Amino acid sequence: MFLYVMGVLLASGIMTQVCAAASVDPVIDKSGSYLYKTQEPQEISIINVGSLSLHKRLEMIANAKSSIEAEFFIYNIDEAGRLFTQALVKKAHEGVKVRVLVDYGWPIAQLDPYYATLLAQNGIEVRYYNPNMSFELFKGQFRSHRKALVVDDVEGMTGGRNIADEYFDMSAEYNFLDRDILIRGSVARAMRYSFDRFWFSNMTRIPRLEKKPTRRDFGLSDLDVMNDQAAVDRYNEFYRQYEKGMGKAQDYLHQNTKDKQVLESLRAIKLLNTSLIHTHICNDTIFAADMPAIGNRSRILFQEIESQLKSAQKSIYVESPYFVTTKNGMELIRSYLQKGVEVNVYTNSLNSTDAIYTTATFYPRVGALIKDGMKAFIYKGSSLVGQDFLTPESKQARWGIHAKSAVIDEKTIMVGTFNVDPRSRNINAEMAIMCRNNSALAAEVLSSMYEHQQQSVQLNSHGLPVDGSSAFEGVSISKRISYYLLSPLSNLFDFLL
């Protein structure tokens, strides 16, 4: 996110407004909107494999009867995005109410107004959360990092995965080891309440839909268009842009041969790995989510995380792609260690990370916490041994941890969108599902963490691998140079990481 911040600052003055203000202000039931605790039985499944997660999402959409809510931080125009969007369009054509909420932060936003226009023409409502304008640099920092899919108010999914190839084991270059939590029960309705709060928030905008330009828009008559050549040129340019934009959007919604092939591969992967998805019954469930607002009053999730961590008596296991500890964060970890609680951290090495700047703060600081008793493991960067892959290329790609999970005392779990970094703590809107007092579910999450640990290396009190290897193993020269160049800025601006 540091590079995103710098990009926003450098790009000030070149952004244009793409949205119109949302004007609807409905009455929404507040019960369970952001902190929902229930002892009603909830069916919970953990999905660790990306291809299975995409297949399950498509299956949820296909089974929808009345409503679908989809909310993501990243929604890419790639193969995963094509399959997901085409599935949504099919259900919209069947009369299902479909709403898509996307964080619209430049420069990563891809679902632009051309796509929003075509989706609207196909019965899908699209809204943008906090589209950052050049005159709103401070407000533009507050992103919605949430990821959710809710169907019919009865089934919901959240976790670390956005809509992009790298989250579903489909990239030939870099893929994420991630984790989703699928839930059936009253929590799904609470997730939809939370979605509605963001959907109708004053920080959310309705895209300004694209309209085919006409000659009259440029002061030209249909009969005499040569009186003002400059106007003719402007009209022609806008018309070409419109045709190009809408053409790309049309192609995006049209299922092609590759789409069909990938769908077949996903079905085959699912058949091979059906036994990997287990259903647990949770009788003590919490759904916690931040508010669409700026400031501490929106920090619902972190407050609940702190509350749950305080109950730890024996152990805390944390998996996070980015582990950025400020002074306050380090003191919080030390407070658990001083109580005799074992703290284990699983995160990325410089080789496996997609965010060099977070590693530039992690490597210099982690040794101090290890001296105090914390255990830390960094993922080396290869694909998981024994996993089935969609293509040989994705197996050979570089891989990194992206799961955002915790296990407390081997009986309580948390799976969601929250990273161990200041942005998730103070700036971004996040969400998570927690299940308390369920040792079988906790064991399944821990098993996945241990699997990642087998392809990681533990660090010593100097922040170096205990096996004598280099912390920069497998890292290219250019990435090492970036690490050293970013280190001073990353440590100075760690509150923005």
mmCIF file of C-alpha atoms in Angstrom, residues 95-440:
data_model
loop_
_atom_site.group_PDB
_atom_site.id
_atom_site.type_symbol
_atom_site.label_atom_id
_atom_site.label_comp_id
_atom_site.label_asym_id
_atom_site.label_seq_id
_atom_site.Cartn_x
_atom_site.Cartn_y
_atom_site.Cartn_z
ATOM 1 C CA GLY A 95 -34.091 -12.169 -12.253
ATOM 2 C CA VAL A 96 -31.721 -12.388 -9.269
ATOM 3 C CA LYS A 97 -30.862 -9.027 -7.710
ATOM 4 C CA VAL A 98 -27.103 -8.563 -8.117
ATOM 5 C CA ARG A 99 -25.060 -5.785 -6.507
ATOM 6 C CA VAL A 100 -21.303 -5.284 -6.881
ATOM 7 C CA LEU A 101 -19.368 -2.911 -4.606
ATOM 8 C CA VAL A 102 -15.740 -2.221 -5.512
ATOM 9 C CA ASP A 103 -13.150 -0.089 -3.785
ATOM 10 C CA TYR A 104 -12.173 2.466 -6.429
ATOM 11 C CA GLY A 105 -8.684 3.555 -5.480
ATOM 12 C CA TRP A 106 -6.370 4.712 -8.227
ATOM 13 C CA PRO A 107 -4.183 3.229 -9.706
ATOM 14 C CA ILE A 108 -5.360 -0.341 -8.979
ATOM 15 C CA ALA A 109 -9.053 0.011 -9.907
ATOM 16 C CA GLN A 110 -9.877 -1.791 -13.172
ATOM 17 C CA LEU A 111 -13.674 -2.121 -13.189
ATOM 18 C CA ASP A 112 -14.072 1.295 -14.796
ATOM 19 C CA PRO A 113 -17.325 3.040 -15.832
ATOM 20 C CA TYR A 114 -17.379 1.288 -19.230
ATOM 21 C CA TYR A 115 -17.673 -2.077 -17.480
ATOM 22 C CA ALA A 116 -20.104 -0.602 -14.940
ATOM 23 C CA THR A 117 -22.229 0.700 -17.823
ATOM 24 C CA LEU A 118 -22.442 -2.664 -19.550
ATOM 25 C CA LEU A 119 -23.144 -4.431 -16.244
ATOM 26 C CA ALA A 120 -25.967 -1.967 -15.600
ATOM 27 C CA GLN A 121 -27.366 -2.745 -19.046
ATOM 28 C CA ASN A 122 -27.330 -6.414 -17.999
ATOM 29 C CA GLY A 123 -29.176 -5.847 -14.748
ATOM 30 C CA ILE A 124 -26.245 -5.546 -12.309
ATOM 31 C CA GLU A 125 -25.885 -2.540 -10.023
ATOM 32 C CA VAL A 126 -22.303 -1.353 -9.471
ATOM 33 C CA ARG A 127 -21.049 1.171 -6.938
ATOM 34 C CA TYR A 128 -17.584 2.495 -6.099
ATOM 35 C CA TYR A 129 -16.365 2.944 -2.546
ATOM 36 C CA ASN A 130 -14.461 6.177 -1.933
ATOM 37 C CA PRO A 131 -13.237 6.925 -5.475
ATOM 38 C CA ASN A 132 -10.205 9.091 -4.672
ATOM 39 C CA MET A 133 -10.152 12.518 -6.243
ATOM 40 C CA SER A 134 -7.120 14.752 -6.684
ATOM 41 C CA PHE A 135 -8.516 17.182 -4.106
ATOM 42 C CA GLU A 136 -9.187 14.471 -1.489
ATOM 43 C CA LEU A 137 -5.708 13.088 -0.780
ATOM 44 C CA PHE A 138 -6.353 12.548 2.928
ATOM 45 C CA LYS A 139 -9.748 10.928 2.438
ATOM 46 C CA GLY A 140 -8.298 8.852 -0.395
ATOM 47 C CA GLN A 141 -6.158 6.931 2.093
ATOM 48 C CA PHE A 142 -9.224 5.268 3.635
ATOM 49 C CA ARG A 143 -9.848 2.208 1.501
ATOM 50 C CA SER A 144 -12.324 -0.633 1.848
ATOM 51 C CA HIS A 145 -10.091 -3.690 2.063
ATOM 52 C CA ARG A 146 -13.130 -5.931 2.570
ATOM 53 C CA LYS A 147 -13.932 -9.047 0.537
ATOM 54 C CA ALA A 148 -17.327 -10.700 0.705
ATOM 55 C CA LEU A 149 -19.808 -12.722 -1.288
ATOM 56 C CA VAL A 150 -23.307 -13.116 0.196
ATOM 57 C CA VAL A 151 -26.087 -15.159 -1.431
ATOM 58 C CA ASP A 152 -29.779 -15.080 -0.495
ATOM 59 C CA ASP A 153 -28.967 -13.929 3.068
ATOM 60 C CA VAL A 154 -28.146 -17.552 3.950
ATOM 61 C CA GLU A 155 -24.600 -18.163 2.702
ATOM 62 C CA GLY A 156 -21.552 -15.910 2.891
ATOM 63 C CA MET A 157 -17.821 -16.037 2.231
ATOM 64 C CA THR A 158 -14.971 -13.785 3.295
ATOM 65 C CA GLY A 159 -11.216 -14.073 3.603
ATOM 66 C CA GLY A 160 -8.137 -12.777 1.841
ATOM 67 C CA ARG A 161 -9.104 -13.370 -1.770
ATOM 68 C CA ASN A 162 -10.009 -10.599 -4.197
ATOM 69 C CA ILE A 163 -11.199 -11.164 -7.767
ATOM 70 C CA ALA A 164 -7.970 -11.643 -9.714
ATOM 71 C CA ASP A 165 -6.046 -14.567 -11.218
ATOM 72 C CA GLU A 166 -3.332 -14.618 -8.550
ATOM 73 C CA TYR A 167 -5.887 -15.373 -5.804
ATOM 74 C CA PHE A 168 -7.184 -18.497 -7.551
ATOM 75 C CA ASP A 169 -3.944 -20.255 -8.592
ATOM 76 C CA MET A 170 -4.300 -19.005 -12.168
ATOM 77 C CA SER A 171 -1.209 -16.832 -12.660
ATOM 78 C CA ALA A 172 1.916 -18.059 -14.453
ATOM 79 C CA GLU A 173 3.998 -15.477 -12.571
ATOM 80 C CA TYR A 174 2.846 -15.118 -8.947
ATOM 81 C CA ASN A 175 0.082 -16.702 -6.854
ATOM 82 C CA PHE A 176 -1.179 -16.341 -3.295
ATOM 83 C CA LEU A 177 -1.581 -18.976 -0.585
ATOM 84 C CA ASP A 178 -4.818 -17.715 0.871
ATOM 85 C CA ARG A 179 -7.722 -18.758 3.058
ATOM 86 C CA ASP A 180 -11.493 -18.211 2.887
ATOM 87 C CA ILE A 181 -14.202 -18.973 5.402
ATOM 88 C CA LEU A 182 -17.599 -20.083 4.086
ATOM 89 C CA ILE A 183 -20.565 -19.787 6.417
ATOM 90 C CA ARG A 184 -24.215 -20.805 6.239
ATOM 91 C CA GLY A 185 -26.565 -19.392 8.849
ATOM 92 C CA SER A 186 -27.657 -16.123 10.405
ATOM 93 C CA VAL A 187 -24.151 -14.641 10.097
ATOM 94 C CA ALA A 188 -24.709 -14.406 6.327
ATOM 95 C CA ARG A 189 -27.550 -11.971 6.975
ATOM 96 C CA ALA A 190 -25.310 -9.931 9.267
ATOM 97 C CA MET A 191 -22.752 -9.798 6.448
ATOM 98 C CA ARG A 192 -25.439 -8.451 4.124
ATOM 99 C CA TYR A 193 -26.365 -5.769 6.689
ATOM 100 C CA SER A 194 -22.723 -4.715 6.752
ATOM 101 C CA PHE A 195 -22.644 -4.666 2.947
ATOM 102 C CA ASP A 196 -25.713 -2.402 2.922
ATOM 103 C CA ARG A 197 -24.015 0.073 5.234
ATOM 104 C CA PHE A 198 -21.198 0.452 2.734
ATOM 105 C CA TRP A 199 -23.529 0.349 -0.271
ATOM 106 C CA PHE A 200 -25.563 3.296 1.025
ATOM 107 C CA SER A 201 -22.662 5.126 2.703
ATOM 108 C CA ASN A 202 -21.907 8.740 1.851
ATOM 109 C CA MET A 203 -18.407 7.490 0.928
ATOM 110 C CA THR A 204 -19.892 5.335 -1.839
ATOM 111 C CA ARG A 205 -20.702 6.631 -5.318
ATOM 112 C CA ILE A 206 -22.808 5.474 -8.252
ATOM 113 C CA PRO A 207 -20.626 5.326 -11.381
ATOM 114 C CA ARG A 208 -21.340 7.940 -13.988
ATOM 115 C CA LEU A 209 -22.494 5.604 -16.771
ATOM 116 C CA GLU A 210 -21.011 6.057 -20.219
ATOM 117 C CA LYS A 211 -23.223 7.395 -22.989
ATOM 118 C CA LYS A 212 -22.591 7.196 -26.704
ATOM 119 C CA PRO A 213 -21.561 10.696 -27.831
ATOM 120 C CA THR A 214 -23.644 12.444 -30.465
ATOM 121 C CA ARG A 215 -22.737 15.275 -32.823
ATOM 122 C CA ARG A 216 -25.173 17.540 -31.004
ATOM 123 C CA ASP A 217 -23.135 17.041 -27.792
ATOM 124 C CA PHE A 218 -20.352 18.976 -29.549
ATOM 125 C CA GLY A 219 -22.541 21.651 -31.111
ATOM 126 C CA LEU A 220 -22.639 19.953 -34.499
ATOM 127 C CA SER A 221 -25.670 19.397 -36.686
ATOM 128 C CA ASP A 222 -26.226 16.126 -38.490
ATOM 129 C CA LEU A 223 -26.158 17.844 -41.870
ATOM 130 C CA ASP A 224 -23.321 20.353 -41.537
ATOM 131 C CA VAL A 225 -20.429 18.923 -39.552
ATOM 132 C CA MET A 226 -17.538 20.658 -41.289
ATOM 133 C CA ASN A 227 -18.103 24.226 -40.054
ATOM 134 C CA ASP A 228 -16.056 23.579 -36.921
ATOM 135 C CA GLN A 229 -13.220 21.138 -37.562
ATOM 136 C CA ALA A 230 -12.043 21.311 -33.947
ATOM 137 C CA ALA A 231 -15.491 20.214 -32.755
ATOM 138 C CA VAL A 232 -15.513 17.436 -35.335
ATOM 139 C CA ASP A 233 -12.118 16.223 -34.095
ATOM 140 C CA ARG A 234 -13.299 16.250 -30.476
ATOM 141 C CA TYR A 235 -16.435 14.346 -31.402
ATOM 142 C CA ASN A 236 -14.459 11.748 -33.358
ATOM 143 C CA GLU A 237 -11.999 11.274 -30.486
ATOM 144 C CA PHE A 238 -14.724 10.823 -27.857
ATOM 145 C CA TYR A 239 -16.594 8.475 -30.181
ATOM 146 C CA ARG A 240 -13.459 6.332 -30.682
ATOM 147 C CA GLN A 241 -12.885 6.190 -26.913
ATOM 148 C CA TYR A 242 -16.479 5.154 -26.319
ATOM 149 C CA GLU A 243 -16.374 2.434 -28.969
ATOM 150 C CA LYS A 244 -13.062 1.110 -27.652
ATOM 151 C CA GLY A 245 -14.200 1.110 -24.014
ATOM 152 C CA MET A 246 -17.562 -0.497 -24.665
ATOM 153 C CA GLY A 247 -15.969 -2.998 -27.050
ATOM 154 C CA LYS A 248 -13.614 -4.210 -24.307
ATOM 155 C CA ALA A 249 -16.536 -4.469 -21.913
ATOM 156 C CA GLN A 250 -18.608 -6.440 -24.419
ATOM 157 C CA ASP A 251 -15.744 -8.883 -24.939
ATOM 158 C CA TYR A 252 -15.404 -9.253 -21.158
ATOM 159 C CA LEU A 253 -18.968 -10.519 -20.838
ATOM 160 C CA HIS A 254 -18.815 -12.863 -23.837
ATOM 161 C CA GLN A 255 -17.775 -16.410 -22.932
ATOM 162 C CA ASN A 256 -14.962 -17.548 -25.203
ATOM 163 C CA THR A 257 -13.164 -20.853 -25.732
ATOM 164 C CA LYS A 258 -10.585 -20.181 -23.015
ATOM 165 C CA ASP A 259 -13.325 -19.396 -20.481
ATOM 166 C CA LYS A 260 -14.958 -22.760 -21.203
ATOM 167 C CA GLN A 261 -11.639 -24.576 -20.896
ATOM 168 C CA VAL A 262 -10.849 -22.977 -17.549
ATOM 169 C CA LEU A 263 -14.315 -23.833 -16.235
ATOM 170 C CA GLU A 264 -13.740 -27.466 -17.176
ATOM 171 C CA SER A 265 -10.367 -27.420 -15.423
ATOM 172 C CA LEU A 266 -11.959 -25.946 -12.295
ATOM 173 C CA ARG A 267 -14.575 -28.706 -12.271
ATOM 174 C CA ALA A 268 -11.849 -31.345 -12.599
ATOM 175 C CA ILE A 269 -9.839 -29.797 -9.745
ATOM 176 C CA LYS A 270 -12.975 -29.733 -7.609
ATOM 177 C CA LEU A 271 -13.697 -33.422 -8.259
ATOM 178 C CA LEU A 272 -10.110 -34.319 -7.329
ATOM 179 C CA ASN A 273 -10.198 -32.292 -4.105
ATOM 180 C CA THR A 274 -13.758 -32.575 -2.780
ATOM 181 C CA SER A 275 -12.407 -34.197 0.398
ATOM 182 C CA LEU A 276 -10.431 -31.041 1.248
ATOM 183 C CA ILE A 277 -13.554 -29.076 2.223
ATOM 184 C CA HIS A 278 -15.084 -30.071 5.554
ATOM 185 C CA THR A 279 -18.172 -28.672 7.259
ATOM 186 C CA HIS A 280 -18.031 -27.797 10.950
ATOM 187 C CA ILE A 281 -20.834 -26.589 13.210
ATOM 188 C CA CYS A 282 -19.938 -23.509 15.222
ATOM 189 C CA ASN A 283 -22.132 -22.655 18.226
ATOM 190 C CA ASP A 284 -20.238 -19.523 19.262
ATOM 191 C CA THR A 285 -19.723 -17.252 16.256
ATOM 192 C CA ILE A 286 -18.753 -13.603 15.864
ATOM 193 C CA PHE A 287 -18.916 -11.455 12.743
ATOM 194 C CA ALA A 288 -17.046 -8.177 13.200
ATOM 195 C CA ALA A 289 -16.623 -5.477 10.566
ATOM 196 C CA ASP A 290 -15.480 -1.884 10.407
ATOM 197 C CA MET A 291 -17.730 1.023 9.498
ATOM 198 C CA PRO A 292 -17.591 3.098 6.304
ATOM 199 C CA ALA A 293 -16.114 6.062 8.135
ATOM 200 C CA ILE A 294 -12.876 7.835 9.014
ATOM 201 C CA GLY A 295 -11.460 7.709 12.532
ATOM 202 C CA ASN A 296 -11.392 5.471 15.601
ATOM 203 C CA ARG A 297 -15.170 5.162 15.807
ATOM 204 C CA SER A 298 -15.054 2.913 12.735
ATOM 205 C CA ARG A 299 -12.508 0.492 14.269
ATOM 206 C CA ILE A 300 -14.942 -2.239 15.272
ATOM 207 C CA LEU A 301 -12.903 -5.245 14.141
ATOM 208 C CA PHE A 302 -9.600 -4.397 15.833
ATOM 209 C CA GLN A 303 -11.382 -3.797 19.123
ATOM 210 C CA GLU A 304 -12.887 -7.284 18.902
ATOM 211 C CA ILE A 305 -9.537 -8.824 17.903
ATOM 212 C CA GLU A 306 -7.926 -7.265 20.988
ATOM 213 C CA SER A 307 -10.749 -8.579 23.141
ATOM 214 C CA GLN A 308 -10.303 -12.128 21.852
ATOM 215 C CA LEU A 309 -6.504 -12.056 22.130
ATOM 216 C CA LYS A 310 -6.744 -11.019 25.778
ATOM 217 C CA SER A 311 -8.411 -14.360 26.477
ATOM 218 C CA ALA A 312 -5.349 -16.300 25.247
ATOM 219 C CA GLN A 313 -3.915 -18.583 27.915
ATOM 220 C CA LYS A 314 -1.611 -20.888 25.971
ATOM 221 C CA SER A 315 -0.938 -19.947 22.356
ATOM 222 C CA ILE A 316 -1.554 -17.518 19.507
ATOM 223 C CA TYR A 317 -0.874 -18.478 15.885
ATOM 224 C CA VAL A 318 -1.017 -15.667 13.320
ATOM 225 C CA GLU A 319 -0.711 -15.827 9.553
ATOM 226 C CA SER A 320 -0.452 -12.559 7.654
ATOM 227 C CA PRO A 321 1.210 -11.616 4.352
ATOM 228 C CA TYR A 322 2.406 -8.335 5.828
ATOM 229 C CA PHE A 323 3.707 -8.143 9.386
ATOM 230 C CA VAL A 324 4.415 -4.492 10.144
ATOM 231 C CA THR A 325 4.937 -3.891 13.850
ATOM 232 C CA THR A 326 5.036 -0.346 15.151
ATOM 233 C CA LYS A 327 6.251 0.390 18.687
ATOM 234 C CA ASN A 328 2.739 -0.081 20.094
ATOM 235 C CA GLY A 329 2.291 -3.324 18.183
ATOM 236 C CA MET A 330 5.558 -4.720 19.523
ATOM 237 C CA GLU A 331 4.555 -3.868 23.068
ATOM 238 C CA LEU A 332 1.223 -5.614 22.571
ATOM 239 C CA ILE A 333 2.971 -8.797 21.394
ATOM 240 C CA ARG A 334 5.403 -8.605 24.331
ATOM 241 C CA SER A 335 2.477 -8.383 26.750
ATOM 242 C CA TYR A 336 1.273 -11.811 25.561
ATOM 243 C CA LEU A 337 4.760 -13.279 25.709
ATOM 244 C CA GLN A 338 5.224 -12.001 29.257
ATOM 245 C CA LYS A 339 2.046 -13.855 30.271
ATOM 246 C CA GLY A 340 3.624 -17.067 29.014
ATOM 247 C CA VAL A 341 1.540 -17.226 25.841
ATOM 248 C CA GLU A 342 3.330 -18.817 22.901
ATOM 249 C CA VAL A 343 3.188 -16.524 19.839
ATOM 250 C CA ASN A 344 3.847 -17.983 16.385
ATOM 251 C CA VAL A 345 3.920 -15.841 13.238
ATOM 252 C CA TYR A 346 3.790 -17.022 9.621
ATOM 253 C CA THR A 347 4.523 -14.425 6.965
ATOM 254 C CA ASN A 348 6.457 -13.795 3.748
ATOM 255 C CA SER A 349 10.145 -13.649 2.961
ATOM 256 C CA LEU A 350 11.472 -10.989 0.644
ATOM 257 C CA ASN A 351 11.390 -13.617 -2.105
ATOM 258 C CA SER A 352 7.730 -14.567 -1.561
ATOM 259 C CA THR A 353 6.256 -11.133 -0.854
ATOM 260 C CA ASP A 354 4.443 -8.844 -3.273
ATOM 261 C CA ALA A 355 5.147 -5.851 -1.002
ATOM 262 C CA ILE A 356 8.869 -5.188 -0.588
ATOM 263 C CA TYR A 357 8.271 -2.190 1.662
ATOM 264 C CA THR A 358 6.555 -4.256 4.375
ATOM 265 C CA THR A 359 9.460 -6.714 4.441
ATOM 266 C CA ALA A 360 11.802 -3.731 4.792
ATOM 267 C CA THR A 361 10.217 -3.030 8.194
ATOM 268 C CA PHE A 362 9.789 -6.680 9.194
ATOM 269 C CA TYR A 363 13.369 -7.915 8.773
ATOM 270 C CA PRO A 364 15.035 -5.241 10.972
ATOM 271 C CA ARG A 365 12.445 -5.460 13.781
ATOM 272 C CA VAL A 366 11.490 -9.114 14.118
ATOM 273 C CA GLY A 367 14.708 -10.121 15.888
ATOM 274 C CA ALA A 368 13.810 -8.099 18.977
ATOM 275 C CA LEU A 369 10.491 -9.950 19.336
ATOM 276 C CA ILE A 370 12.171 -13.305 18.751
ATOM 277 C CA LYS A 371 14.577 -12.513 21.583
ATOM 278 C CA ASP A 372 11.524 -12.057 23.788
ATOM 279 C CA GLY A 373 10.205 -15.494 22.825
ATOM 280 C CA MET A 374 8.142 -15.061 19.644
ATOM 281 C CA LYS A 375 8.598 -17.619 16.854
ATOM 282 C CA ALA A 376 8.593 -16.369 13.262
ATOM 283 C CA PHE A 377 8.591 -18.296 9.975
ATOM 284 C CA ILE A 378 9.017 -16.820 6.488
ATOM 285 C CA TYR A 379 7.657 -18.583 3.406
ATOM 286 C CA LYS A 380 10.318 -19.440 0.829
ATOM 287 C CA GLY A 381 8.209 -18.867 -2.302
ATOM 288 C CA SER A 382 7.509 -22.180 -4.053
ATOM 289 C CA SER A 383 4.158 -23.829 -4.773
ATOM 290 C CA LEU A 384 2.782 -26.239 -2.174
ATOM 291 C CA VAL A 385 3.942 -29.832 -2.431
ATOM 292 C CA GLY A 386 1.098 -32.233 -3.170
ATOM 293 C CA GLN A 387 -1.389 -29.650 -4.456
ATOM 294 C CA ASP A 388 -3.191 -29.997 -7.786
ATOM 295 C CA PHE A 389 -2.788 -27.070 -10.177
ATOM 296 C CA LEU A 390 -4.787 -25.738 -13.100
ATOM 297 C CA THR A 391 -1.679 -25.464 -15.292
ATOM 298 C CA PRO A 392 2.018 -26.429 -15.097
ATOM 299 C CA GLU A 393 2.822 -22.728 -15.389
ATOM 300 C CA SER A 394 0.940 -21.827 -12.190
ATOM 301 C CA LYS A 395 2.769 -24.605 -10.327
ATOM 302 C CA GLN A 396 6.127 -23.176 -11.408
ATOM 303 C CA ALA A 397 5.166 -19.593 -10.506
ATOM 304 C CA ARG A 398 6.423 -17.780 -7.420
ATOM 305 C CA TRP A 399 4.046 -18.100 -4.447
ATOM 306 C CA GLY A 400 3.476 -16.020 -1.326
ATOM 307 C CA ILE A 401 1.299 -16.091 1.774
ATOM 308 C CA HIS A 402 -1.829 -13.925 1.654
ATOM 309 C CA ALA A 403 -4.001 -15.606 4.308
ATOM 310 C CA LYS A 404 -5.172 -13.414 7.184
ATOM 311 C CA SER A 405 -5.957 -15.781 10.047
ATOM 312 C CA ALA A 406 -5.385 -16.432 13.732
ATOM 313 C CA VAL A 407 -5.856 -19.376 16.094
ATOM 314 C CA ILE A 408 -6.082 -18.805 19.852
ATOM 315 C CA ASP A 409 -5.430 -21.612 22.344
ATOM 316 C CA GLU A 410 -6.049 -24.174 19.584
ATOM 317 C CA LYS A 411 -9.805 -23.693 19.877
ATOM 318 C CA THR A 412 -10.755 -20.223 18.582
ATOM 319 C CA ILE A 413 -10.192 -19.053 15.001
ATOM 320 C CA MET A 414 -10.388 -15.806 13.082
ATOM 321 C CA VAL A 415 -10.418 -15.669 9.277
ATOM 322 C CA GLY A 416 -10.957 -12.454 7.366
ATOM 323 C CA THR A 417 -9.340 -9.512 5.605
ATOM 324 C CA PHE A 418 -7.294 -8.032 8.479
ATOM 325 C CA ASN A 419 -3.516 -7.812 8.002
ATOM 326 C CA VAL A 420 -1.065 -7.319 10.861
ATOM 327 C CA ASP A 421 -0.202 -3.819 9.736
ATOM 328 C CA PRO A 422 -1.137 -0.211 10.579
ATOM 329 C CA ARG A 423 -3.408 0.160 7.551
ATOM 330 C CA SER A 424 -5.712 -2.629 8.711
ATOM 331 C CA ARG A 425 -5.518 -1.309 12.269
ATOM 332 C CA ASN A 426 -6.080 2.391 11.615
ATOM 333 C CA ILE A 427 -7.045 3.175 8.020
ATOM 334 C CA ASN A 428 -8.667 0.448 5.926
ATOM 335 C CA ALA A 429 -12.128 -1.014 6.498
ATOM 336 C CA GLU A 430 -11.912 -4.741 7.272
ATOM 337 C CA MET A 431 -14.088 -7.717 8.255
ATOM 338 C CA ALA A 432 -13.631 -11.157 9.847
ATOM 339 C CA ILE A 433 -15.526 -14.183 11.127
ATOM 340 C CA MET A 434 -14.524 -15.783 14.416
ATOM 341 C CA CYS A 435 -15.554 -19.170 15.795
ATOM 342 C CA ARG A 436 -14.883 -19.760 19.470
ATOM 343 C CA ASN A 437 -14.414 -23.045 21.336
ATOM 344 C CA ASN A 438 -14.248 -25.356 18.332
ATOM 345 C CA SER A 439 -11.050 -27.427 18.503
ATOM 346 C CA ALA A 440 -11.789 -29.394 15.313
#
